[in-house]
CSV table of C-alpha atoms in Angstrom, one decimal:
chain,number,residue,atom,x,y,z
A,211,MET,CA,195.5,101.9,114.0
A,212,ALA,CA,192.8,103.5,111.3
A,213,THR,CA,194.9,106.0,108.6
A,214,ALA,CA,193.8,107.6,106.1
A,215,GLN,CA,194.9,104.5,104.1
A,216,SER,CA,193.5,102.0,106.3
A,217,PRO,CA,190.2,102.8,107.7
A,218,THR,CA,188.5,100.5,110.1
A,219,THR,CA,186.0,97.8,109.2
A,220,ASP,CA,184.2,97.8,112.3
A,221,VAL,CA,182.6,100.0,110.4
A,222,LYS,CA,179.0,99.3,109.6
A,223,PRO,CA,176.8,100.0,106.2
A,224,VAL,CA,173.4,101.6,106.7
A,225,LEU,CA,171.8,99.0,104.4
A,226,ARG,CA,172.0,95.2,105.9
A,227,SER,CA,169.7,93.9,103.6
A,228,ALA,CA,167.9,93.2,99.9
A,229,TYR,CA,165.3,94.1,102.1
A,230,GLN,CA,166.4,97.9,103.1
A,231,ARG,CA,167.9,98.3,100.4
A,232,SER,CA,164.7,97.4,98.1
A,233,VAL,CA,162.7,100.0,100.9
A,234,ALA,CA,165.3,103.3,100.5
A,235,GLU,CA,165.5,102.5,96.9
A,236,TYR,CA,161.3,103.5,96.8
A,237,TRP,CA,161.5,106.0,99.3
A,238,ASN,CA,164.7,107.7,96.8
A,239,GLN,CA,162.3,107.4,93.7
A,240,GLU,CA,159.0,108.9,95.8
A,241,LYS,CA,157.8,111.6,93.8
A,242,ASP,CA,154.0,111.3,94.8
A,243,PRO,CA,152.1,114.9,94.6
A,244,VAL,CA,150.5,113.9,98.1
A,245,ASN,CA,154.1,114.1,99.9
A,246,ILE,CA,154.7,117.0,97.4
A,247,LYS,CA,152.1,119.0,96.5
A,248,LEU,CA,150.7,119.2,100.0
A,249,GLY,CA,154.1,120.3,101.5
A,250,GLU,CA,154.4,123.1,99.3
A,251,VAL,CA,151.0,125.1,100.6
A,252,ASP,CA,153.8,126.1,103.8
A,253,GLY,CA,156.8,125.0,103.4
A,254,LEU,CA,156.5,121.4,106.1
A,255,TYR,CA,156.3,118.8,104.1
A,256,HIS,CA,154.4,115.3,106.3
A,257,HIS,CA,155.5,112.2,105.2
A,258,HIS,CA,152.2,110.7,107.5
A,259,TYR,CA,147.9,110.9,107.4
A,260,GLY,CA,145.6,113.3,109.3
A,261,ILE,CA,143.4,113.2,111.9
A,262,GLY,CA,140.1,115.0,112.2
A,263,ASP,CA,137.0,116.6,110.7
A,264,TYR,CA,137.4,118.2,107.8
A,265,ASP,CA,135.6,121.1,106.8
A,266,PRO,CA,132.6,120.1,104.6
A,267,ALA,CA,132.9,124.1,102.7
A,268,VAL,CA,136.3,123.0,100.6
A,269,LEU,CA,134.1,120.2,98.4
A,270,GLN,CA,131.7,123.9,97.3
A,271,THR,CA,134.4,125.6,96.5
A,272,PRO,CA,134.5,127.0,92.9
A,273,PRO,CA,136.0,123.9,90.5
A,274,GLU,CA,138.6,126.3,89.2
A,275,GLN,CA,139.6,126.1,93.1
A,276,ARG,CA,138.4,123.3,94.5
A,277,ASP,CA,141.6,121.2,94.5
A,278,GLN,CA,143.4,123.0,95.9
A,279,ALA,CA,141.2,124.0,98.8
A,280,ILE,CA,141.2,120.1,99.3
A,281,ILE,CA,145.3,119.6,99.3
A,282,ALA,CA,145.5,123.2,101.8
A,283,GLU,CA,143.2,120.8,104.1
A,284,LEU,CA,145.2,117.6,103.7
A,285,HIS,CA,148.0,119.1,104.6
A,286,ARG,CA,146.0,121.1,107.6
A,287,LEU,CA,144.8,117.5,109.2
A,288,GLU,CA,148.1,116.4,108.4
A,289,THR,CA,149.7,118.6,110.7
A,290,ALA,CA,147.4,118.4,113.1
A,291,GLN,CA,148.4,114.5,113.2
A,292,ALA,CA,152.1,115.5,113.5
A,293,ASP,CA,150.4,118.5,116.5
A,294,VAL,CA,149.4,115.8,118.7
A,295,LEU,CA,151.9,113.1,118.6
A,296,LEU,CA,154.6,115.9,120.0
A,297,ASP,CA,151.4,117.3,122.5
A,298,HIS,CA,152.3,113.6,123.9
A,299,PHE,CA,155.0,114.6,125.3
A,300,GLY,CA,154.5,116.4,127.7
A,301,ASP,CA,156.5,118.8,129.9
A,302,VAL,CA,159.4,116.2,129.5
A,303,ILE,CA,161.3,118.5,126.5
A,304,LYS,CA,162.9,121.4,127.9
A,305,PRO,CA,164.9,123.3,125.8
A,306,GLY,CA,168.5,122.5,124.4
A,307,ASP,CA,167.6,119.2,124.7
A,308,ARG,CA,168.1,116.6,122.3
A,309,MET,CA,164.9,114.5,120.1
A,310,MET,CA,165.5,112.3,117.3
A,311,ASP,CA,163.2,111.5,114.4
A,312,GLY,CA,163.3,108.2,112.9
A,313,GLY,CA,162.5,107.7,110.2
A,314,SER,CA,162.3,111.1,109.4
A,315,GLY,CA,161.0,111.5,105.6
A,316,ARG,CA,161.5,115.4,104.2
A,317,GLY,CA,161.7,116.8,107.8
A,318,GLY,CA,158.3,118.4,108.1
A,319,THR,CA,157.6,117.1,112.0
A,320,SER,CA,161.4,117.7,113.5
A,321,PHE,CA,161.0,121.4,112.0
A,322,MET,CA,157.7,121.5,114.0
A,323,ALA,CA,159.9,119.5,117.7
A,324,ASN,CA,162.7,121.9,116.8
A,325,GLN,CA,159.4,125.3,116.9
A,326,ARG,CA,157.7,124.2,119.4
A,327,PHE,CA,160.3,123.0,122.1
A,328,GLY,CA,162.9,124.7,121.2
A,329,ALA,CA,165.1,121.3,121.3
A,330,ARG,CA,168.1,120.3,119.1
A,331,LEU,CA,166.9,117.6,117.3
A,332,ASP,CA,168.1,114.5,114.8
A,333,GLY,CA,166.5,113.4,111.5
A,334,VAL,CA,167.6,110.0,110.7
A,335,SER,CA,165.9,108.3,107.5
A,336,ILE,CA,167.9,105.2,104.6
A,337,SER,CA,166.9,107.2,102.2
A,338,GLU,CA,169.0,109.3,100.7
A,339,ALA,CA,166.8,111.7,99.0
A,340,GLN,CA,164.9,111.9,102.2
A,341,VAL,CA,168.5,113.3,103.7
A,342,GLU,CA,169.6,115.5,101.6
A,343,PHE,CA,166.4,117.3,100.9
A,344,ALA,CA,165.6,117.8,104.6
A,345,ASN,CA,168.8,119.3,105.2
A,346,ASP,CA,168.6,121.9,102.2
A,347,GLN,CA,165.1,122.5,104.1
A,348,ALA,CA,166.8,123.1,107.4
A,349,ARG,CA,169.4,125.5,105.4
A,350,LYS,CA,166.8,127.3,104.2
A,351,ARG,CA,164.3,127.8,107.8
A,352,GLY,CA,168.4,128.8,108.5
A,353,VAL,CA,167.8,126.2,111.7
A,354,ALA,CA,171.3,123.9,110.2
A,355,ASP,CA,172.8,124.0,113.0
A,356,GLN,CA,169.6,123.2,115.5
A,357,VAL,CA,168.0,120.4,113.4
A,358,ARG,CA,170.0,118.4,111.0
A,359,PHE,CA,169.2,115.0,108.7
A,360,HIS,CA,171.3,111.7,108.8
A,361,PHE,CA,171.6,108.6,105.9
A,362,LYS,CA,171.2,106.1,109.3
A,363,ASN,CA,169.5,103.4,110.2
A,364,MET,CA,167.6,104.1,113.1
A,365,LEU,CA,167.8,100.3,114.2
A,366,ASP,CA,171.4,101.1,115.0
A,367,THR,CA,172.0,105.0,114.8
A,368,GLY,CA,176.0,105.0,116.0
A,369,PHE,CA,174.7,107.6,118.5
A,370,ASP,CA,176.0,107.6,122.4
A,371,THR,CA,174.0,106.1,124.5
A,372,GLY,CA,171.6,108.3,126.5
A,373,SER,CA,172.1,111.1,124.2
A,374,MET,CA,167.9,111.7,123.7
A,375,ARG,CA,165.7,112.7,125.4
A,376,GLY,CA,162.5,112.2,122.9
A,377,ILE,CA,162.4,110.2,120.1
A,378,TRP,CA,159.6,109.6,118.1
A,379,THR,CA,158.3,107.6,115.1
A,380,ASN,CA,155.4,108.5,113.0
A,381,GLU,CA,154.3,105.7,110.2
A,382,THR,CA,157.8,104.3,110.2
A,383,THR,CA,157.5,101.3,112.0
A,384,MET,CA,156.0,99.0,109.6
A,385,TYR,CA,159.6,99.0,107.9
A,386,VAL,CA,161.2,97.2,110.5
A,387,ASP,CA,161.6,93.8,113.2
A,388,LEU,CA,160.2,96.0,116.5
A,389,GLN,CA,162.1,94.3,119.0
A,390,GLN,CA,165.7,95.4,117.5
A,391,LEU,CA,164.1,99.1,117.2
A,392,TYR,CA,162.8,99.3,121.2
A,393,ALA,CA,166.9,97.9,122.4
A,394,GLU,CA,168.4,100.6,120.4
A,395,PHE,CA,165.8,103.7,121.1
A,396,ALA,CA,166.2,102.3,124.6
A,397,ARG,CA,169.6,102.5,124.6
A,398,LEU,CA,169.4,106.5,123.2
A,399,ILE,CA,166.8,107.3,125.7
A,400,ALA,CA,168.4,108.4,129.0
A,401,PRO,CA,166.1,107.4,132.2
A,402,GLY,CA,162.9,109.9,132.7
A,403,GLY,CA,163.2,110.7,128.6
A,404,ARG,CA,160.2,109.3,126.2
A,405,TYR,CA,159.2,107.9,123.4
A,406,VAL,CA,156.1,108.6,121.0
A,407,CYS,CA,154.5,106.3,118.3
A,408,ILE,CA,151.8,107.1,115.7
A,409,THR,CA,151.3,103.6,113.4
A,410,GLY,CA,148.7,101.8,111.6
A,411,CYS,CA,148.6,98.3,113.1
A,412,TYR,CA,146.4,95.5,113.0
A,413,ASN,CA,143.9,94.0,114.7
A,414,ASP,CA,144.7,90.6,116.7
A,415,LEU,CA,141.5,89.4,117.2
A,416,THR,CA,140.7,89.4,113.3
A,417,GLY,CA,143.1,86.3,113.2
A,418,GLY,CA,146.1,88.3,111.1
A,419,ARG,CA,146.4,90.8,107.6
A,420,SER,CA,143.3,91.3,106.4
A,421,ARG,CA,142.7,91.5,102.8
A,422,ALA,CA,143.0,95.1,102.9
A,423,VAL,CA,145.7,95.3,105.1
A,424,SER,CA,147.7,92.7,102.8
A,425,GLN,CA,147.4,95.7,100.2
A,426,ILE,CA,148.6,98.6,102.3
A,427,ASP,CA,151.6,96.1,102.7
A,428,GLN,CA,152.0,95.5,99.6
A,429,HIS,CA,151.7,99.4,98.5
A,430,TYR,CA,154.4,100.3,100.7
A,431,ILE,CA,156.4,97.3,100.4
A,432,CYS,CA,156.1,97.5,104.4
A,433,ASN,CA,155.0,94.7,107.4
A,434,ILE,CA,152.6,96.0,109.5
A,435,HIS,CA,152.8,94.5,113.1
A,436,PRO,CA,149.9,93.6,115.4
A,437,ARG,CA,149.0,95.4,117.8
A,438,SER,CA,150.3,93.7,120.4
A,439,GLU,CA,153.7,93.3,119.4
A,440,TYR,CA,154.4,96.9,120.2
A,441,PHE,CA,153.6,96.4,123.4
A,442,ARG,CA,155.5,93.2,123.7
A,443,ALA,CA,158.5,94.9,122.3
A,444,LEU,CA,158.1,98.1,124.7
A,445,ALA,CA,157.8,96.4,128.1
A,446,ASP,CA,160.9,93.4,126.8
A,447,ASN,CA,163.2,97.1,126.2
A,448,GLY,CA,161.9,99.0,129.7
A,449,PHE,CA,159.7,101.3,128.3
A,450,VAL,CA,155.8,102.2,129.8
A,451,PRO,CA,152.8,103.1,127.9
A,452,ILE,CA,151.5,106.3,129.7
A,453,ASN,CA,148.9,107.5,127.3
A,454,VAL,CA,147.2,105.2,124.6
A,455,VAL,CA,145.3,106.4,122.2
A,456,ASP,CA,142.8,105.0,119.3
A,457,LEU,CA,142.9,107.6,116.4
A,458,THR,CA,141.3,105.1,114.5
A,459,ALA,CA,137.7,107.1,114.0
A,460,ALA,CA,139.5,110.7,113.6
A,461,THR,CA,141.7,109.7,110.5
A,462,ILE,CA,139.1,108.3,108.6
A,463,PRO,CA,138.0,111.7,107.8
A,464,TYR,CA,141.2,112.1,106.1
A,465,TRP,CA,141.3,109.3,103.6
A,466,GLU,CA,137.4,110.4,102.5
A,467,LEU,CA,138.6,113.4,102.1
A,468,ARG,CA,141.8,112.4,99.7
A,469,ALA,CA,139.8,110.0,97.6
A,470,LYS,CA,138.2,112.6,96.5
A,471,SER,CA,141.6,114.8,95.5
A,472,SER,CA,143.3,114.8,92.6
A,473,VAL,CA,147.1,113.7,94.2
A,474,ALA,CA,144.4,110.4,95.8
A,475,THR,CA,146.9,106.8,94.8
A,476,GLY,CA,144.7,104.4,94.9
A,477,ILE,CA,145.5,102.8,98.1
A,478,GLU,CA,142.5,104.7,99.8
A,479,ASP,CA,140.0,102.2,99.8
A,480,PRO,CA,142.3,99.7,101.2
A,481,PHE,CA,142.8,102.5,104.0
A,482,LEU,CA,139.3,102.9,104.5
A,483,THR,CA,138.2,100.0,104.2
A,484,ALA,CA,140.3,98.2,106.5
A,485,TYR,CA,139.5,100.9,109.1
A,486,ARG,CA,135.6,100.1,108.9
A,487,GLU,CA,136.0,96.7,109.2
A,488,GLY,CA,137.9,96.9,112.0
A,489,SER,CA,140.6,94.7,111.1
A,490,PHE,CA,142.9,98.0,111.2
A,491,HIS,CA,144.1,100.2,113.8
A,492,TYR,CA,145.8,104.0,113.4
A,493,LEU,CA,147.2,104.3,117.5
A,494,LEU,CA,149.6,106.9,119.2
A,495,ILE,CA,150.9,105.0,121.9
A,496,ALA,CA,153.3,107.2,124.0
A,497,ALA,CA,155.8,105.7,127.0
A,498,ASP,CA,157.9,106.8,129.6
A,499,ARG,CA,161.9,105.5,129.3
A,500,ILE,CA,162.1,103.9,133.0
């Protein structure tokens, strides 16, 4: 029996490989203005991109106000993307249900889901800095009893089997093996629950990663998957897609506007090239757990 002096030896470390440690270190150190300044607009800090047409009037704003207007518009498009993701849970989620955000960043979408559904939220991230930031946001918002963030590995969360009604990942699946990920999600989501994913994926028809996609991989230390692998891994683990939406055309305006802003990071051109040449797709998949 374990005691205070002899802890159990079967507790697995959160970070289990040199690669995971390097990703965690990247996000622990990350303080990109594109994530911070946009979140300061209304206190919702996102770690994803946006969809929808931007208002061209922001580019006609007086020079001394233009950049802030662009930042506010970029934030609006990122929040719109999160709304579209949450829309695809339909009527599956009821007040009091439990949901999980896989790779929860600084917590923005988790707070939106809690407000929309009245659900209890668990966000998981391998970045301790992100977890600390997001939990601080939960306290400031007065929802720390409903929205919690954990330093956990989404490939093996330790949460109870069947404890989740819904799970989403938003631009985080390129950091993990999809078969391992969906095996864990199949364990967590009770039958009849739903998984929603938004992700960039490369186009199998182009014969592999294009130069632009490889540049994105290098920039974010990630490993973008082919489109087909998502559907294969979902099917292998008991998920049936109910909606698939190609958001590629809808995200291009976001990148065009971001390239004109002070928060551009230099990765805008590879994204625009990859989307326009068709080697990269921005996809939403909603799948039910059978």
